[in-house]
Short mmCIF file of C-alpha atoms in Angstrom, two decimals:
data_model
loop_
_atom_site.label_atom_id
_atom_site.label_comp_id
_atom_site.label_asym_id
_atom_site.label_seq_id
_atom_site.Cartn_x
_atom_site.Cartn_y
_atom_site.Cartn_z
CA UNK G 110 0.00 0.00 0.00
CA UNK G 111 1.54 3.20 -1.28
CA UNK G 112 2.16 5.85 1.76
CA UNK G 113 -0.82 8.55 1.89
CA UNK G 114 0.75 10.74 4.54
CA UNK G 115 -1.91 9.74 7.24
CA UNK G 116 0.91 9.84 9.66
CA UNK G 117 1.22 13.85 9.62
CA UNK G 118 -2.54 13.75 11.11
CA UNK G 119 -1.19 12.38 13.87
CA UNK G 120 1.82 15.21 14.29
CA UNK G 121 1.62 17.70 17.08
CA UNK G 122 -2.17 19.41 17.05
CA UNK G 123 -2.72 18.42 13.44
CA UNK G 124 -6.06 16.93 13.74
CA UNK G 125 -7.72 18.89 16.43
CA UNK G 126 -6.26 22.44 14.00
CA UNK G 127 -8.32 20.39 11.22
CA UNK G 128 -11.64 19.79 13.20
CA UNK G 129 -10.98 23.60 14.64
CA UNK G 130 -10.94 24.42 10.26
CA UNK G 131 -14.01 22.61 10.14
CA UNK G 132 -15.32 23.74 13.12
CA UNK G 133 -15.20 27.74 11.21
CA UNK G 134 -16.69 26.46 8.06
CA UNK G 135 -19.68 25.03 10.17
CA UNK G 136 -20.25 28.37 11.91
CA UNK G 137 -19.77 30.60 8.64
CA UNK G 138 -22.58 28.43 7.06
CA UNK G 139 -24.33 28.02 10.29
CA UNK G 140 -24.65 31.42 10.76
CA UNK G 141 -25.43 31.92 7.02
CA UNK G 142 -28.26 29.30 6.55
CA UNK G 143 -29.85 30.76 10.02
CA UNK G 144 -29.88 34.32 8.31
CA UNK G 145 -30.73 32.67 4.73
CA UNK G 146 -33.45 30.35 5.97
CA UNK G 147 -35.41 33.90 8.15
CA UNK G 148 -35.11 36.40 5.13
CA UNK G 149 -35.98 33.81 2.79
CA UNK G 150 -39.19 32.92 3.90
CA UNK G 151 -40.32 36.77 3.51
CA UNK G 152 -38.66 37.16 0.75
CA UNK G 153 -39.93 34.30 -1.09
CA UNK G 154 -43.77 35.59 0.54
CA UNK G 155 -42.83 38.85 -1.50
CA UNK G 156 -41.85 37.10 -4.80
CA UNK G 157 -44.77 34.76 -4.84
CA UNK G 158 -46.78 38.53 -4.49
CA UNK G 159 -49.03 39.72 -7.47
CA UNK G 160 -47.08 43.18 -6.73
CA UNK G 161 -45.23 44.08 -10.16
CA UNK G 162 -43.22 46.03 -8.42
CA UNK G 163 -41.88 43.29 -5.70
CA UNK G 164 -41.71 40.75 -8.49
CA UNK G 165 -39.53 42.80 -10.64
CA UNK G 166 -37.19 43.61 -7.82
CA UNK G 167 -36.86 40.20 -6.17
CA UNK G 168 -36.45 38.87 -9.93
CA UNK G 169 -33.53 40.96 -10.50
CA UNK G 170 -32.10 40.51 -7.60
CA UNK G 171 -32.46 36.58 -7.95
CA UNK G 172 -30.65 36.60 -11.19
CA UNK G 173 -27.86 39.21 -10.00
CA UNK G 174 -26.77 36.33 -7.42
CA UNK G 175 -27.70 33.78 -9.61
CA UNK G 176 -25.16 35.03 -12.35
CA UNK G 177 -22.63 36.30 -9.88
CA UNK G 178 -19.91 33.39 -9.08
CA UNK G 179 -19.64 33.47 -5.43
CA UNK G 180 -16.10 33.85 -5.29
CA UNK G 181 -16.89 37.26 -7.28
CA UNK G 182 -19.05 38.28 -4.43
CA UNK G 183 -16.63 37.28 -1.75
CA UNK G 184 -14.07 39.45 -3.19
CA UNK G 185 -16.37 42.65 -3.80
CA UNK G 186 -17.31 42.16 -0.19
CA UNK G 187 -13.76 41.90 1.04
CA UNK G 188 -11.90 43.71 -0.89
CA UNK G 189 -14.24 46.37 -2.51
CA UNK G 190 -15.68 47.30 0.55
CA UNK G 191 -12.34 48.19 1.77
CA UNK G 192 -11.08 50.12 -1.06
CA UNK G 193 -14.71 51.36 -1.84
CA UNK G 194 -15.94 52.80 1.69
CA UNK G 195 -12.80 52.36 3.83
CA UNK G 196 -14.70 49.55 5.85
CA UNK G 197 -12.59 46.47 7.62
CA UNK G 198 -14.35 43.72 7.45
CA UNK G 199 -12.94 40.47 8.88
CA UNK G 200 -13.05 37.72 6.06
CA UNK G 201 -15.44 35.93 8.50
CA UNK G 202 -18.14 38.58 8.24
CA UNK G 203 -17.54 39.11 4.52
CA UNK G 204 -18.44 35.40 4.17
CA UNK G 205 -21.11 35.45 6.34
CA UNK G 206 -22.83 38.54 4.45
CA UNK G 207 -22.30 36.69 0.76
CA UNK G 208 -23.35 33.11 1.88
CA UNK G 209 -26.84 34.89 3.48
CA UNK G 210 -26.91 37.44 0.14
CA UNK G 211 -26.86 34.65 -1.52
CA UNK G 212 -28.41 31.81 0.45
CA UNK G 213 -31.71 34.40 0.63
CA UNK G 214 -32.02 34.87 -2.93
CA UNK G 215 -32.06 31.05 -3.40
CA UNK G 216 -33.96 30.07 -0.30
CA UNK G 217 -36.59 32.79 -1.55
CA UNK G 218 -36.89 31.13 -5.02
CA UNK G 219 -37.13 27.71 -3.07
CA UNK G 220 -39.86 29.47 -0.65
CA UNK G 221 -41.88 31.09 -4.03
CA UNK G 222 -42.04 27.91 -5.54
CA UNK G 223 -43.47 25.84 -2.54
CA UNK G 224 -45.81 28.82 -1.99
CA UNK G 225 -47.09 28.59 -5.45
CA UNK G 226 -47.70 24.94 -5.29
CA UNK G 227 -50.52 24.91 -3.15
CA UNK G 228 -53.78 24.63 -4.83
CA UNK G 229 -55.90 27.63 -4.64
CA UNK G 230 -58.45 25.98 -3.30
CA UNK G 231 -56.73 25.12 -0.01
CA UNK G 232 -56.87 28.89 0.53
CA UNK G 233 -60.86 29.09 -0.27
CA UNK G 234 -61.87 26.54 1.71
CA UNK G 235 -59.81 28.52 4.82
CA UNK G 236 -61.39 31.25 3.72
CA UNK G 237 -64.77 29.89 3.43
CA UNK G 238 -64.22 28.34 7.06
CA UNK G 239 -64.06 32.11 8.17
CA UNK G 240 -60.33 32.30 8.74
CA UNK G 241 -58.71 36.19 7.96
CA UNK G 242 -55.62 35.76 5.81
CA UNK G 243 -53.26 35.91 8.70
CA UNK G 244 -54.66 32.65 9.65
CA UNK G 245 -54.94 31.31 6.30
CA UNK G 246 -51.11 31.74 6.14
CA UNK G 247 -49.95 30.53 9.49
CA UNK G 248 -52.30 27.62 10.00
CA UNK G 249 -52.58 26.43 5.96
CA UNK G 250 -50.08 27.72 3.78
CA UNK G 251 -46.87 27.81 5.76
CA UNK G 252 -46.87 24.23 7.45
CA UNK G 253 -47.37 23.07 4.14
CA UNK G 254 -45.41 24.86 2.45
CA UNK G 255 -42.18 24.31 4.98
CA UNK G 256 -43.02 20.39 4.26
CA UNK G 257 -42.31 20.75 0.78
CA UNK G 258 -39.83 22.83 1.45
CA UNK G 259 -37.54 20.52 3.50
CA UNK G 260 -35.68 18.38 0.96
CA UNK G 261 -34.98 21.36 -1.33
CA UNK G 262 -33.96 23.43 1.66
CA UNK G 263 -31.31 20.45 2.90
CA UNK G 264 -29.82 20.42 -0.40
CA UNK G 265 -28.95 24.41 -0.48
CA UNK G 266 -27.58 24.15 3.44
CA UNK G 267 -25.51 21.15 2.12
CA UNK G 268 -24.29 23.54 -0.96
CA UNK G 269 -23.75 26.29 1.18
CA UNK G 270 -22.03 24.24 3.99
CA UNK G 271 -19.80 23.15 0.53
CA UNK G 272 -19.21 26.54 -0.89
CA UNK G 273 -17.73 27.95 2.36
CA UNK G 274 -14.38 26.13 1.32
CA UNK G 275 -14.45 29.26 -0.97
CA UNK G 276 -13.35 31.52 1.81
CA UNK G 277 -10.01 30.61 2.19
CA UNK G 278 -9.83 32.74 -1.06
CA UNK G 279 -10.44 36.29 1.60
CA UNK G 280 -7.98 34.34 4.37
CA UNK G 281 -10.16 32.66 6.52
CA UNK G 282 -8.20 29.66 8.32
CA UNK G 283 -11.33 26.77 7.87
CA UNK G 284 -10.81 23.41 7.08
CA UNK G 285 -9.61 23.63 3.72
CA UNK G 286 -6.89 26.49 4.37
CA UNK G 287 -5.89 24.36 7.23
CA UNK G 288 -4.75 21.24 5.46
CA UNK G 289 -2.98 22.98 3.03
CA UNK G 290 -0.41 24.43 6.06
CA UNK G 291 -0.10 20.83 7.12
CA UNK G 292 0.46 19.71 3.76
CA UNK G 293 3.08 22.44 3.00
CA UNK G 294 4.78 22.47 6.49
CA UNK G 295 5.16 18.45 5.88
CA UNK G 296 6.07 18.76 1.75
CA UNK G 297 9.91 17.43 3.33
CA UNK G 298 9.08 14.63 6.04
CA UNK G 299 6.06 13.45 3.99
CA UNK G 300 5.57 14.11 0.47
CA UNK G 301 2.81 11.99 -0.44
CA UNK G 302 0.26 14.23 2.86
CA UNK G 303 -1.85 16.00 0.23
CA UNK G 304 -3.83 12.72 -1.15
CA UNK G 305 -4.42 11.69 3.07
CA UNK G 306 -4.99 15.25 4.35
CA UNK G 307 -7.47 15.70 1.84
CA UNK G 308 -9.37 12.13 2.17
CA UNK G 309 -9.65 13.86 5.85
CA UNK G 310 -10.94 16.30 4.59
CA UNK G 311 -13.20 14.99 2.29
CA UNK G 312 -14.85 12.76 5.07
CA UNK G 313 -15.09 15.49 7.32
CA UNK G 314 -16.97 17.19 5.14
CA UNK G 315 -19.15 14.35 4.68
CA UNK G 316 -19.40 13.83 8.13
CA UNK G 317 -21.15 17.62 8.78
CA UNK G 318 -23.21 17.14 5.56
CA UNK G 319 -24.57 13.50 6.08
CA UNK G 320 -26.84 13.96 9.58
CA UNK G 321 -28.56 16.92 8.17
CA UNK G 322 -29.45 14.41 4.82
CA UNK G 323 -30.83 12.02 7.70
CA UNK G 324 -32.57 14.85 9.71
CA UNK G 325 -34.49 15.43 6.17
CA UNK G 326 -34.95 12.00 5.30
CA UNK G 327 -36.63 11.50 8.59
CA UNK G 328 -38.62 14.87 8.53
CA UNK G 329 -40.03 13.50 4.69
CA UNK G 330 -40.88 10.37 6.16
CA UNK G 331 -43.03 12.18 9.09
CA UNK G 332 -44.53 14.35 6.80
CA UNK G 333 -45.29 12.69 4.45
CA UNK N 1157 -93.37 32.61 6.08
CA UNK N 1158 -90.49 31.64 7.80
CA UNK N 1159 -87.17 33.88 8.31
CA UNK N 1160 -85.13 34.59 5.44
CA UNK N 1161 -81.55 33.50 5.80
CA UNK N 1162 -80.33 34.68 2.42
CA UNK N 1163 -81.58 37.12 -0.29
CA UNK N 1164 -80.32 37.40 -3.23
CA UNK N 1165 -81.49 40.68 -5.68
CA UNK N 1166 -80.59 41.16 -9.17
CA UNK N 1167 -76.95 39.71 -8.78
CA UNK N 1168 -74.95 40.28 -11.97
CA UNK N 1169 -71.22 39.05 -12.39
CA UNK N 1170 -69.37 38.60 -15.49
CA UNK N 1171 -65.71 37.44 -16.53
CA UNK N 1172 -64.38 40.38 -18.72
CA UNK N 1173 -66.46 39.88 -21.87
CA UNK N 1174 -68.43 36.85 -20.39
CA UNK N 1175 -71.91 37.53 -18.46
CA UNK N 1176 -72.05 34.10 -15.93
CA UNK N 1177 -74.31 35.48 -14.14
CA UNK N 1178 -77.54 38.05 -15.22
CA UNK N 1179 -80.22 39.46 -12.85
CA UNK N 1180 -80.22 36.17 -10.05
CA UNK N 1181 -83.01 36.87 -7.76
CA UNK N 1182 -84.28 34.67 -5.41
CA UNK N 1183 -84.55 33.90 -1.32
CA UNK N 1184 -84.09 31.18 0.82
CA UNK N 1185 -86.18 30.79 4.17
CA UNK N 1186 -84.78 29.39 7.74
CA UNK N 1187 -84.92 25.68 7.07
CA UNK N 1188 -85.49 25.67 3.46
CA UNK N 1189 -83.78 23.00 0.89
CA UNK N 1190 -83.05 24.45 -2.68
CA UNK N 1191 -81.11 22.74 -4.98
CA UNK N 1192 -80.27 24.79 -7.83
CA UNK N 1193 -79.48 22.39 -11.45
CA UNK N 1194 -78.42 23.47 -14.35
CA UNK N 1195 -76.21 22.25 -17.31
CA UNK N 1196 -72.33 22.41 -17.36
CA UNK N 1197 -71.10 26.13 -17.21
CA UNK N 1198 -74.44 27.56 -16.91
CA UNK N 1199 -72.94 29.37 -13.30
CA UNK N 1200 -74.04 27.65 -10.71
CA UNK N 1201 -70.71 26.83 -8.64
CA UNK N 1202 -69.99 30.57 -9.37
CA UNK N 1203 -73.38 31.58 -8.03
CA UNK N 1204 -72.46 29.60 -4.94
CA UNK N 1205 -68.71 31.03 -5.27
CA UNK N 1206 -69.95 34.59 -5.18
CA UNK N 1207 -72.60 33.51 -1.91
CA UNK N 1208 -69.40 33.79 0.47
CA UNK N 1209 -67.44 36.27 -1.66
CA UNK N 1210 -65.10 34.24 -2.87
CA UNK N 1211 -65.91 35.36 -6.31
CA UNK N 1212 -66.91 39.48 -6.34
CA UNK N 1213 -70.27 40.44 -8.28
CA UNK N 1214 -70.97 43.47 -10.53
CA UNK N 1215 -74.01 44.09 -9.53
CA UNK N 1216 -77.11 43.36 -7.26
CA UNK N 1217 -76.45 42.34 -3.71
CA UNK N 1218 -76.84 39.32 -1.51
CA UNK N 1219 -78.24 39.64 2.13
CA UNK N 1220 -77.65 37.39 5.10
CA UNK N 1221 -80.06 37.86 7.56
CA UNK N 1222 -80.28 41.27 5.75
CA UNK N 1223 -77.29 42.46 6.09
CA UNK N 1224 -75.25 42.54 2.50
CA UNK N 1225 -72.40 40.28 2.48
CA UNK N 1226 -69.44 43.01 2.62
CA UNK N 1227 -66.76 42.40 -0.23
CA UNK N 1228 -64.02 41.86 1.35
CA UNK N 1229 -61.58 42.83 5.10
CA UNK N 1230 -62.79 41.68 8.42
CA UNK N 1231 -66.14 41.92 7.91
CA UNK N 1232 -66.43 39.54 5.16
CA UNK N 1233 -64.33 37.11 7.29
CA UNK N 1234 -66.85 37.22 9.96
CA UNK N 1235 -69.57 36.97 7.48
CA UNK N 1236 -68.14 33.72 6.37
CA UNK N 1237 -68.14 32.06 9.62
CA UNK N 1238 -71.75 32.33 8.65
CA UNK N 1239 -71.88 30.40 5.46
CA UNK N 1240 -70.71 27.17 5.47
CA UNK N 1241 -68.99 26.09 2.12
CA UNK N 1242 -68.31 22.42 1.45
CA UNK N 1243 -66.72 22.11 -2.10
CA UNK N 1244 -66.68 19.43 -5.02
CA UNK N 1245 -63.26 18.00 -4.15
CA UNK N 1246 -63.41 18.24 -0.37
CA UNK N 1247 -60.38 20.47 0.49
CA UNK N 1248 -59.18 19.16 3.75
CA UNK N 1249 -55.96 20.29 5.24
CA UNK N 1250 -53.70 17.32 3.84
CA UNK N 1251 -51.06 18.17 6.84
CA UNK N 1252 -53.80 17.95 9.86
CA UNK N 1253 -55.55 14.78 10.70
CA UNK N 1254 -59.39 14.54 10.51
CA UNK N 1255 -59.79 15.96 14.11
CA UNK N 1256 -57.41 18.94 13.43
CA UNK N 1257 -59.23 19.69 10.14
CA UNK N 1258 -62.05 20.18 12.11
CA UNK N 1259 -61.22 21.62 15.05
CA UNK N 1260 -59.22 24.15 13.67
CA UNK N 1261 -61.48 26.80 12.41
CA UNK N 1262 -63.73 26.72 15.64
CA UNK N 1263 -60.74 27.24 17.87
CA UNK N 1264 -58.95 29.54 15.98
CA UNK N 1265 -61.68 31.52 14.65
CA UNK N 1266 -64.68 31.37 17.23
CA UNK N 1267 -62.27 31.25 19.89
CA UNK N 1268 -63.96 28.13 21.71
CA UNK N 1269 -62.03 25.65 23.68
CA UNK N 1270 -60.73 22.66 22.49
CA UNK N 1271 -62.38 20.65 25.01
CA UNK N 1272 -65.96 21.93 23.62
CA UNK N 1273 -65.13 21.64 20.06
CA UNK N 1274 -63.68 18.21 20.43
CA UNK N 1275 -66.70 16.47 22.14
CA UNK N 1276 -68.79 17.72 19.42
CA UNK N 1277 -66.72 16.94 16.92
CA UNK N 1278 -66.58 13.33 18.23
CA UNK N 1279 -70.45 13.15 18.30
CA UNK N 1280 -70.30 14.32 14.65
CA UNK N 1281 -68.10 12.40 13.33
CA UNK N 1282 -69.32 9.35 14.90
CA UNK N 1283 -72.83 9.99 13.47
CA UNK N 1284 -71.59 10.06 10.00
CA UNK N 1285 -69.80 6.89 10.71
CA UNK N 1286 -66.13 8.07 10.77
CA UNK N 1287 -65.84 8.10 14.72
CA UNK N 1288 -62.86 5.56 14.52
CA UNK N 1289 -60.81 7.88 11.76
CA UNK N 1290 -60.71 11.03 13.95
CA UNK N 1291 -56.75 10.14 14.39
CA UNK N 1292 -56.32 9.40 10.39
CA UNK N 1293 -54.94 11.66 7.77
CA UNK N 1294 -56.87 12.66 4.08
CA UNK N 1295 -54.29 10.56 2.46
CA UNK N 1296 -55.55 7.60 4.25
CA UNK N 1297 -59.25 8.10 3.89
CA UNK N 1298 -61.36 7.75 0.46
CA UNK N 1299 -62.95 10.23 -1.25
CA UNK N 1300 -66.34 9.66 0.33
CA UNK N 1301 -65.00 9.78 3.73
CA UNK N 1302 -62.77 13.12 3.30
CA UNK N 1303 -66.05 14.87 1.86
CA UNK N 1304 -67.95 13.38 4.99
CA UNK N 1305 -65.52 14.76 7.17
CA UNK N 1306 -65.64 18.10 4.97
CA UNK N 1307 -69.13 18.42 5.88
CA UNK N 1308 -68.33 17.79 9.42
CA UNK N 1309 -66.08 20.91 9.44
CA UNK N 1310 -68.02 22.95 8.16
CA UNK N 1311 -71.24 22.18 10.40
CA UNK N 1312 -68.91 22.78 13.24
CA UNK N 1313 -68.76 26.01 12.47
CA UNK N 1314 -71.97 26.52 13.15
CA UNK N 1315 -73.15 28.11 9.91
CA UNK N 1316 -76.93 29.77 9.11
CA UNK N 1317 -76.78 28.24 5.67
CA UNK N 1318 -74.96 25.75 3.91
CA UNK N 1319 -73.93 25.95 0.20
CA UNK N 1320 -73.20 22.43 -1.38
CA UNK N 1321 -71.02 22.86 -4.68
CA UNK N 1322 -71.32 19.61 -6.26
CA UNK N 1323 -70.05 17.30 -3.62
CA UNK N 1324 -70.17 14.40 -5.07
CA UNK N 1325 -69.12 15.27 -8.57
CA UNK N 1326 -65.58 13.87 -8.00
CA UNK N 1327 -66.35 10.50 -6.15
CA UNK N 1328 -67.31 7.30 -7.64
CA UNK N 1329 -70.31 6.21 -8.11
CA UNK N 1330 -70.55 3.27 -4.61
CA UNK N 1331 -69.32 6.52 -2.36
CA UNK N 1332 -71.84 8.98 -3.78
CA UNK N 1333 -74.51 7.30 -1.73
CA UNK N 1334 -72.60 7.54 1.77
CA UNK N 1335 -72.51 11.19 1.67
CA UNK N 1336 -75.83 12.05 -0.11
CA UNK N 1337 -77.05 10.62 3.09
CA UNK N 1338 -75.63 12.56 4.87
CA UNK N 1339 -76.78 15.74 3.54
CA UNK N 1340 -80.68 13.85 3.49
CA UNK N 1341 -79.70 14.00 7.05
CA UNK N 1342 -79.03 17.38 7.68
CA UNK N 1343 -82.27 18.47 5.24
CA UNK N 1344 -84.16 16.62 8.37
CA UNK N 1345 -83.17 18.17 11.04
CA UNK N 1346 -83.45 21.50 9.01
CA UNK N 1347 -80.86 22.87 8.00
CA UNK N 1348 -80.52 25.33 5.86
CA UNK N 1349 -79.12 24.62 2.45
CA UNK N 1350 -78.60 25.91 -0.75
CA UNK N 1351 -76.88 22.52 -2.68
CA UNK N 1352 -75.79 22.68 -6.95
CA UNK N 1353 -76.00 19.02 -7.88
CA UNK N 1354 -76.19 17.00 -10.91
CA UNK N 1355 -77.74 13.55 -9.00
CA UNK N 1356 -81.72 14.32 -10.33
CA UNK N 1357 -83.18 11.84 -7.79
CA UNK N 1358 -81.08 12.94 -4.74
CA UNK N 1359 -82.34 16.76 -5.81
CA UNK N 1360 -85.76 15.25 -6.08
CA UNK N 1361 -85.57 13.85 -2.83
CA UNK N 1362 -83.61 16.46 -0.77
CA UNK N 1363 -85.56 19.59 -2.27
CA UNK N 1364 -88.47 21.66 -1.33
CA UNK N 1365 -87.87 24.02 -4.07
CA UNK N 1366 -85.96 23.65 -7.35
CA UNK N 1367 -84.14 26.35 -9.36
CA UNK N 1368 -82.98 25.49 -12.90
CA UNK N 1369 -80.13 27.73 -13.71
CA UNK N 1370 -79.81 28.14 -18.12
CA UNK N 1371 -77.71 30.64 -19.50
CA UNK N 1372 -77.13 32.92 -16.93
CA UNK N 1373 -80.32 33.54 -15.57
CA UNK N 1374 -82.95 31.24 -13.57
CA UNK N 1375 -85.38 29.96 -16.17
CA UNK N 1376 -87.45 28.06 -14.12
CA UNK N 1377 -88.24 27.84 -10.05
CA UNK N 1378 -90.98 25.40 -8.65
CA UNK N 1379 -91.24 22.60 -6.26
CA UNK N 1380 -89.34 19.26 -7.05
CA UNK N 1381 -92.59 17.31 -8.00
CA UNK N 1382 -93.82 20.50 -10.31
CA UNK N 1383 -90.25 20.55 -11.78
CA UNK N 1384 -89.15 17.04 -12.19
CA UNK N 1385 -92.72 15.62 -13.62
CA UNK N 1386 -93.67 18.93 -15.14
CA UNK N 1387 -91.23 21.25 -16.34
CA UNK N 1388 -92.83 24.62 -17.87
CA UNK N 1389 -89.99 25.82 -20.12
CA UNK N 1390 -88.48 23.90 -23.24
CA UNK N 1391 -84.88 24.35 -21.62
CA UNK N 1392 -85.63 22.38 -18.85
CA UNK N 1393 -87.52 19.59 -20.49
CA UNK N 1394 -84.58 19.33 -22.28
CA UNK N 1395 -82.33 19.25 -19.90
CA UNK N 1396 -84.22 16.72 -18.40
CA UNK N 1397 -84.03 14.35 -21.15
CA UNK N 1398 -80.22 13.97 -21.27
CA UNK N 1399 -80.51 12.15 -17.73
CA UNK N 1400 -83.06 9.79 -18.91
CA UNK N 1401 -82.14 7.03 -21.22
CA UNK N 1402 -84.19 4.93 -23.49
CA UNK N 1403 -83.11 2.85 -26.36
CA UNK N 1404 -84.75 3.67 -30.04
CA UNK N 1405 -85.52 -0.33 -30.54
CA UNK N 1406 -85.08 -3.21 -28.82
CA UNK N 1407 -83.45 -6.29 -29.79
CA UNK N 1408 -86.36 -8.75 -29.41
CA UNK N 1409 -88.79 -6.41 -30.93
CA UNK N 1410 -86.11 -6.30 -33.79
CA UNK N 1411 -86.34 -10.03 -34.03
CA UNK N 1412 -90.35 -10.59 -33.97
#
């Protein structure tokens, strides 16, 4: 069996500075899917409006972060906003602020679609029951809608949980920036690190990634 | 003369270009049974539909109790506590089970305890048969039980008058029976409803006045036995015919 460097894991603090890497890419996206998941819902309420007005704005600002690359967005934030309007913004924040621009925009599109799939005559027969529109929402159209809305959701916290190995890009130490110093400060004792470091990696990031495909599975299931 | 529950005066609604609707006038007492027939399209769901303002009207004005049924806000909200509406493809909540369906708009909107509602809920249910499926979801139930417990719902409410929009129109044919009973039910202990239908002998049966609904307007209004065995206008003769079948020859008669 051909040496994968697994050894170097084992060197000084190695794998607890790893889990610590991971442990800042779960709390960038943490943070980000909280603030994602909240504006979301409203606005995905305002796209699924009749309201020209809040259709064309949500619209454009849906495709603006559609067609933006993230790592675009991460550097206007960063960088731009430095140069731009003399603010300091720790790479931390600036990643938090693009994952939830972004995150929202999606999470809204998720939320206008689930909104519009209820059948208009779930609302009538609320309405004809005597219930105001506030009611309508919260009792009818929401629960149902977050049901739908679970597997789709899991699968955008699972790309956003992804996507934060992106930051290392504005100098955030996470999981990803990590194993690369371990890899470089062992290129001479162990050569061959990168392909083990990165099977770390790779599970770890599996490992945050795989209970929340469970927690959905078993919400589905429940739901159904 | 008993009370009037609902009025309805020279209602008018159109879609754009399209009259459905054209100078509907008629009243139902406390305790009256009207069934209203008509052929496909000739507006009575929207007639119904526009009853509890879920449709708005151009013209005229309905009365409940004699008080016109406001267009839309609070009011019509509290209006609609007042109508009961139980609709062709039942409409329960698909994420509550049958107890939560019903319990949900007394509770929430007449404010009454859960205890209260519950009890009678249970007595409802169980007198439509479904006692044992208060814990089941719609999914689980078929289509003549869902519109059973529809019904249920909506008499929990309370209502002055319930409007039938062609219950059974999506069931098959074994379940249409089960809830038709139902409703036979209700017309006993006088209730009072305003039901579209397209079942001729449940109509016959249920009535105790019969308005045939052509074109827009109400061609014809009479009781069920002046109706059914003899209709006054052409239209409704007609319309008559298509539910009665007869074959041109038979086969024996061929062979004599």
């Amino acid at each position: 069996m051909p040496d994968l460097g697994f050894e170097v894991l084992l060197k000084g603090k190695n794998m607890a500075r790893l889990l610590g890497g991971l442990g800042t890419a779960m709390q960038i996206s943490m943070i980000s899917v909280a603030i994602s998941i909240f504006l979301g819902i409203i606005v995905g309420i305002l796209m699924a409006w009749k309201n020209p007005i809040s259709r064309a704005v949500t619209r454009c600002y849906l495709e603006i972060v559609r067609i933006m690359p993230q790592m675009v967005l991460l550097f206007l934030v960063y960088f731009g906003s430095t140069r731009a309007f003399g603010w300091n913004l720790s790479g931390e924040l600036s990643a938090v602020i693009v994952f939830s621009f972004w995150g929202t925009a999606e999470m809204g599109d998720l939320v206008r679609g689930a909104l519009d799939s209820i059948p208009a005559h779930q609302y009538e027969s609320a309405w004809a029951l005597g219930l105001s529109s506030g009611q309508v929402y919260r009792y009818i159209v929401l629960p149902q809608t977050v049901r739908r809305l679970i597997p789709l959701a899991i699968n955008l916290i699972t790309r956003m949980i992804k996507t934060t190995s992106l930051v290392l890009m504005i100098g955030v130490v996470e999981v990803l920036k990590v194993s690369q110093q371990i890899i470089e400060a062992n290129r001479m004792s162990s050569p061959n690190a990168a392909f083990g470091v990165y099977l770390v990696v790779f599970l770890l990031y599996f490992a945050a990634c795989w209970p929340i495909s469970l927690l959905a599975g078993y919400l589905e299931k429940r739901w159904r | 003369m008993p009370e009037e529950v609902l009025a309805i005066r020279h209602l008018k609604k159109n879609f754009g270009e399209l009259t459905v609707l054209e100078d509907i006038s008629f009243s139902v007492g406390e305790g009256e049974v009207i069934v209203i027939v008509g052929p496909s399209g000739c507006g009575k769901s929207t007639l119904l539909r526009c009853i509890n303002g879920l449709e708005g009207i151009q013209g005229g004005e309905i009365l409940l109790r004699g008080t016109p049924v406001p267009k839309k806000g609070k009011d019509l909200t509290k209006v609609r506590q007042k109508i009961g509406m139980v609709f062709q493809n039942y409409e329960l909540f698909p994420h509550l089970n049958v107890l939560e369906n019903i319990l949900l708009a007394p509770m929430k909107v007449q404010k009454r305890t859960r205890e209260d509602v519950k009890e009678e809920a249970l007595a409802m249910l169980s007198r439509v048969g479904l006692e044992s499926k208060a814990e089941s979801f719609p999914r689980q139930l078929s289509g003549g039980q869902k519109q059973r417990v529809a019904i249920v719902r909506t008499l929990c409410m309370h209502p002055d008058i319930l409007l039938f929009d062609e219950v059974t129109a999506a069931l098959d044919p074994e379940m249409v029976r089960e809830v038709l009973d139902v409703i036979l039910g209700l017309a006993e202990d006088g209730k009072t409803m305003l039901i579209v239908t397209h079942e001729m002998q449940f109509a016959r049966a249920v009535a105790d006045r019969v308005i045939f609904l052509d074109n827009a307007r109400i061609c014809e209004e009479g009781t069920p036995e002046l109706f059914f065995d003899k209709p006054k206008t052409e239209r409704a003769r007609e319309f008559l015919k298509t539910f009665s079948f007869q074959r041109k020859s038979r086969k024996r008669q061929e062979v004599s």
